[in-house]
């Protein structure tokens, strides 16, 4: 018999609003902290110039933030189309799909930006683990953690087949190796480093663990059960 005085978990809508509010506050704080570098790229971006906007880290970050309303509109449109077609979990599926793409493409774009002298020499490779970490610095490490963080967060929620830590690790590592290989093959005057792969993969796994509550319990079915990540069903209490 349950104790009526024992504390209970807050309702799911309250938790969702609280998490969303924390996310918005965190994003606003990050934007405020880097507002000056971002504003340096505002004139060429507003003028629609490629140089100074889409070929700089600050410009890509700025345009990604400016495009957030369009990403929200894409989620809303996909969800309503799916609901009109009678699909299930319309909002969940739409949010995860847009989140994976919108949260990953800008970082991959930055990783594949050419260096000072692209195409003038052979690709450079660093295969000694942990050697490049000391030169990355906090900003470099933080940026590499974010490259596939959105993929690691949303992919196991959207695709039950990926809902396990080893599979998220394999996904992050595979995508990172693919990007580092592209840097080498395209002669972008960037160093293809094993440390980048390690940090990218770590970011994907940490993000996947952060969303574990959602990917361990799939959408509810009409019978009151929930589908697990491996096709099993979990009875709703």
Short mmCIF file of C-alpha atoms in Angstrom, two decimals, residues 24-236:
data_model
loop_
_atom_site.label_atom_id
_atom_site.label_comp_id
_atom_site.label_asym_id
_atom_site.label_seq_id
_atom_site.Cartn_x
_atom_site.Cartn_y
_atom_site.Cartn_z
CA UNK A 24 16.00 28.03 -23.68
CA UNK A 25 17.80 29.68 -20.75
CA UNK A 26 20.99 27.77 -21.54
CA UNK A 27 20.83 28.75 -25.20
CA UNK A 28 20.17 32.38 -24.31
CA UNK A 29 23.12 32.38 -21.91
CA UNK A 30 25.43 30.89 -24.51
CA UNK A 31 24.33 33.43 -27.13
CA UNK A 32 24.88 36.28 -24.65
CA UNK A 33 28.38 35.00 -23.84
CA UNK A 34 29.44 34.92 -27.51
CA UNK A 35 27.36 37.86 -28.74
CA UNK A 36 30.36 39.97 -29.80
CA UNK A 37 31.99 37.35 -32.10
CA UNK A 38 28.58 36.59 -33.60
CA UNK A 39 27.85 40.24 -34.29
CA UNK A 40 31.12 40.51 -36.23
CA UNK A 41 29.60 38.17 -38.82
CA UNK A 42 26.20 39.87 -38.88
CA UNK A 43 26.92 42.45 -41.66
CA UNK A 44 28.09 39.96 -44.33
CA UNK A 45 25.36 37.48 -43.36
CA UNK A 46 22.63 40.11 -43.55
CA UNK A 47 24.04 41.23 -46.91
CA UNK A 48 23.87 37.67 -48.20
CA UNK A 49 27.60 37.44 -48.84
CA UNK A 50 29.24 34.03 -48.77
CA UNK A 51 32.65 35.32 -47.71
CA UNK A 52 32.62 36.36 -44.08
CA UNK A 53 29.43 34.49 -43.30
CA UNK A 54 29.15 30.91 -44.48
CA UNK A 55 32.92 30.38 -44.60
CA UNK A 56 33.44 31.35 -40.93
CA UNK A 57 32.51 29.57 -37.72
CA UNK A 58 30.85 32.67 -36.28
CA UNK A 59 28.78 33.18 -39.41
CA UNK A 60 27.52 29.59 -39.47
CA UNK A 61 26.60 29.72 -35.77
CA UNK A 62 24.80 33.03 -36.28
CA UNK A 63 22.78 31.79 -39.24
CA UNK A 64 21.94 28.58 -37.38
CA UNK A 65 20.48 30.62 -34.52
CA UNK A 66 18.61 32.90 -36.91
CA UNK A 67 17.12 29.87 -38.64
CA UNK A 68 15.69 28.33 -35.46
CA UNK A 69 12.17 29.66 -36.19
CA UNK A 70 12.29 27.96 -39.60
CA UNK A 71 13.28 24.68 -37.91
CA UNK A 72 10.33 25.06 -35.51
CA UNK A 73 8.05 25.72 -38.48
CA UNK A 74 9.35 22.56 -40.17
CA UNK A 75 8.55 20.52 -37.04
CA UNK A 76 5.04 22.00 -36.89
CA UNK A 77 4.39 21.37 -40.59
CA UNK A 78 5.60 17.76 -40.52
CA UNK A 79 3.64 17.00 -37.37
CA UNK A 80 0.40 18.41 -38.75
CA UNK A 81 0.83 16.56 -42.06
CA UNK A 82 1.35 13.31 -40.19
CA UNK A 83 -1.61 13.90 -37.90
CA UNK A 84 -3.79 14.69 -40.92
CA UNK A 85 -2.67 11.40 -42.48
CA UNK A 86 -3.54 9.51 -39.29
CA UNK A 87 0.05 8.84 -38.26
CA UNK A 88 1.05 8.09 -34.69
CA UNK A 89 3.60 9.98 -32.58
CA UNK A 90 3.55 12.81 -35.11
CA UNK A 91 5.18 15.43 -32.91
CA UNK A 92 7.78 13.04 -31.53
CA UNK A 93 8.85 11.82 -34.97
CA UNK A 94 8.88 15.29 -36.50
CA UNK A 95 10.89 16.84 -33.67
CA UNK A 96 13.50 14.10 -33.69
CA UNK A 97 13.93 14.17 -37.48
CA UNK A 98 14.33 17.94 -37.69
CA UNK A 99 16.50 17.94 -34.57
CA UNK A 100 18.90 15.37 -36.01
CA UNK A 101 19.36 17.30 -39.24
CA UNK A 102 19.31 20.86 -37.94
CA UNK A 103 21.53 20.05 -34.98
CA UNK A 104 24.16 18.17 -37.00
CA UNK A 105 24.51 19.78 -40.44
CA UNK A 106 25.91 23.15 -39.21
CA UNK A 107 28.62 21.42 -37.16
CA UNK A 108 29.59 19.11 -40.02
CA UNK A 109 29.70 22.19 -42.28
CA UNK A 110 32.18 23.82 -39.87
CA UNK A 111 34.28 20.67 -39.62
CA UNK A 112 34.54 20.51 -43.41
CA UNK A 113 35.53 24.15 -43.84
CA UNK A 114 38.89 24.34 -45.67
CA UNK A 115 41.98 25.66 -43.94
CA UNK A 116 44.30 28.41 -45.15
CA UNK A 117 45.73 26.50 -48.14
CA UNK A 118 43.33 23.81 -49.37
CA UNK A 119 44.42 21.55 -52.22
CA UNK A 120 48.09 22.57 -52.06
CA UNK A 121 49.47 19.53 -50.29
CA UNK A 122 48.71 15.99 -49.13
CA UNK A 123 46.23 15.38 -46.36
CA UNK A 124 47.53 15.31 -42.81
CA UNK A 125 46.69 12.54 -40.36
CA UNK A 126 47.21 12.28 -36.59
CA UNK A 127 46.73 8.73 -35.35
CA UNK A 128 48.25 9.00 -31.86
CA UNK A 129 45.41 9.03 -29.32
CA UNK A 130 45.17 11.96 -26.88
CA UNK A 131 48.08 13.85 -28.47
CA UNK A 132 45.90 16.55 -30.01
CA UNK A 133 43.68 17.07 -26.97
CA UNK A 134 46.17 19.45 -25.38
CA UNK A 135 46.06 21.72 -28.43
CA UNK A 136 42.26 21.73 -28.78
CA UNK A 137 41.61 23.80 -25.69
CA UNK A 138 38.24 24.04 -23.92
CA UNK A 139 36.50 25.64 -26.92
CA UNK A 140 37.81 23.02 -29.33
CA UNK A 141 36.85 20.15 -27.06
CA UNK A 142 33.40 21.63 -26.45
CA UNK A 143 32.84 22.13 -30.16
CA UNK A 144 33.88 18.58 -30.99
CA UNK A 145 31.55 17.23 -28.31
CA UNK A 146 28.67 19.01 -30.03
CA UNK A 147 29.35 17.84 -33.60
CA UNK A 148 27.21 14.69 -33.32
CA UNK A 149 25.46 15.45 -30.03
CA UNK A 150 22.11 16.13 -31.74
CA UNK A 151 22.44 12.88 -33.67
CA UNK A 152 23.19 10.94 -30.51
CA UNK A 153 20.31 12.60 -28.67
CA UNK A 154 17.54 12.27 -31.26
CA UNK A 155 18.48 9.18 -33.32
CA UNK A 156 17.72 6.56 -30.63
CA UNK A 157 14.42 8.32 -29.87
CA UNK A 158 13.40 8.24 -33.53
CA UNK A 159 14.81 4.81 -34.45
CA UNK A 160 14.32 2.03 -31.85
CA UNK A 161 17.02 -0.04 -33.57
CA UNK A 162 19.60 2.51 -32.36
CA UNK A 163 18.32 2.59 -28.78
CA UNK A 164 21.38 1.23 -27.00
CA UNK A 165 24.66 2.75 -25.89
CA UNK A 166 26.88 0.49 -28.07
CA UNK A 167 24.84 1.37 -31.17
CA UNK A 168 24.97 5.09 -30.43
CA UNK A 169 28.73 4.74 -29.94
CA UNK A 170 29.03 2.95 -33.29
CA UNK A 171 26.87 5.60 -34.98
CA UNK A 172 28.90 8.49 -33.60
CA UNK A 173 32.23 6.82 -34.36
CA UNK A 174 31.18 5.87 -37.89
CA UNK A 175 29.95 9.37 -38.74
CA UNK A 176 33.07 10.95 -37.27
CA UNK A 177 35.40 8.63 -39.20
CA UNK A 178 33.48 9.47 -42.37
CA UNK A 179 33.92 13.22 -41.80
CA UNK A 180 37.61 12.90 -40.94
CA UNK A 181 38.14 10.79 -44.05
CA UNK A 182 36.42 13.47 -46.13
CA UNK A 183 38.81 16.06 -44.70
CA UNK A 184 41.74 13.95 -45.84
CA UNK A 185 40.41 12.98 -49.28
CA UNK A 186 39.23 16.49 -50.19
CA UNK A 187 42.60 18.05 -49.22
CA UNK A 188 40.97 20.69 -47.02
CA UNK A 189 44.21 21.61 -45.24
CA UNK A 190 42.80 20.16 -42.03
CA UNK A 191 44.28 17.50 -39.77
CA UNK A 192 42.31 14.25 -39.70
CA UNK A 193 42.81 13.31 -36.05
CA UNK A 194 41.86 10.23 -34.09
CA UNK A 195 41.23 12.56 -31.13
CA UNK A 196 38.48 14.27 -33.09
CA UNK A 197 36.83 10.87 -33.56
CA UNK A 198 37.14 10.09 -29.85
CA UNK A 199 35.67 13.42 -28.73
CA UNK A 200 32.91 13.40 -31.38
CA UNK A 201 31.91 9.90 -30.33
CA UNK A 202 31.96 10.83 -26.65
CA UNK A 203 29.64 13.74 -27.36
CA UNK A 204 27.19 11.49 -29.21
CA UNK A 205 27.15 8.93 -26.39
CA UNK A 206 26.70 11.55 -23.65
CA UNK A 207 23.83 13.12 -25.58
CA UNK A 208 22.29 9.68 -26.09
CA UNK A 209 22.46 9.03 -22.36
CA UNK A 210 20.77 12.38 -21.75
CA UNK A 211 17.79 11.27 -23.86
CA UNK A 212 17.70 7.75 -22.44
CA UNK A 213 14.39 8.33 -20.68
CA UNK A 214 12.71 8.87 -24.05
CA UNK A 215 14.35 6.12 -26.06
CA UNK A 216 14.03 3.43 -23.43
CA UNK A 217 10.24 3.85 -23.43
CA UNK A 218 8.72 4.02 -26.88
CA UNK A 219 5.38 5.62 -27.76
CA UNK A 220 2.35 4.19 -26.07
CA UNK A 221 0.12 1.88 -28.04
CA UNK A 222 -3.64 1.76 -28.00
CA UNK A 223 -3.64 -1.18 -25.55
CA UNK A 224 -1.86 0.83 -22.88
CA UNK A 225 1.53 -0.78 -23.43
CA UNK A 226 4.78 0.81 -24.46
CA UNK A 227 7.13 -0.57 -27.04
CA UNK A 228 10.69 -1.13 -25.88
CA UNK A 229 13.82 -0.50 -27.97
CA UNK A 230 14.11 -4.14 -28.98
CA UNK A 231 10.50 -4.72 -29.94
CA UNK A 232 9.38 -5.91 -26.48
CA UNK A 233 6.39 -4.37 -24.77
CA UNK A 234 6.39 -2.72 -21.39
CA UNK A 235 3.13 -2.68 -19.46
CA UNK A 236 2.14 0.80 -18.37
#
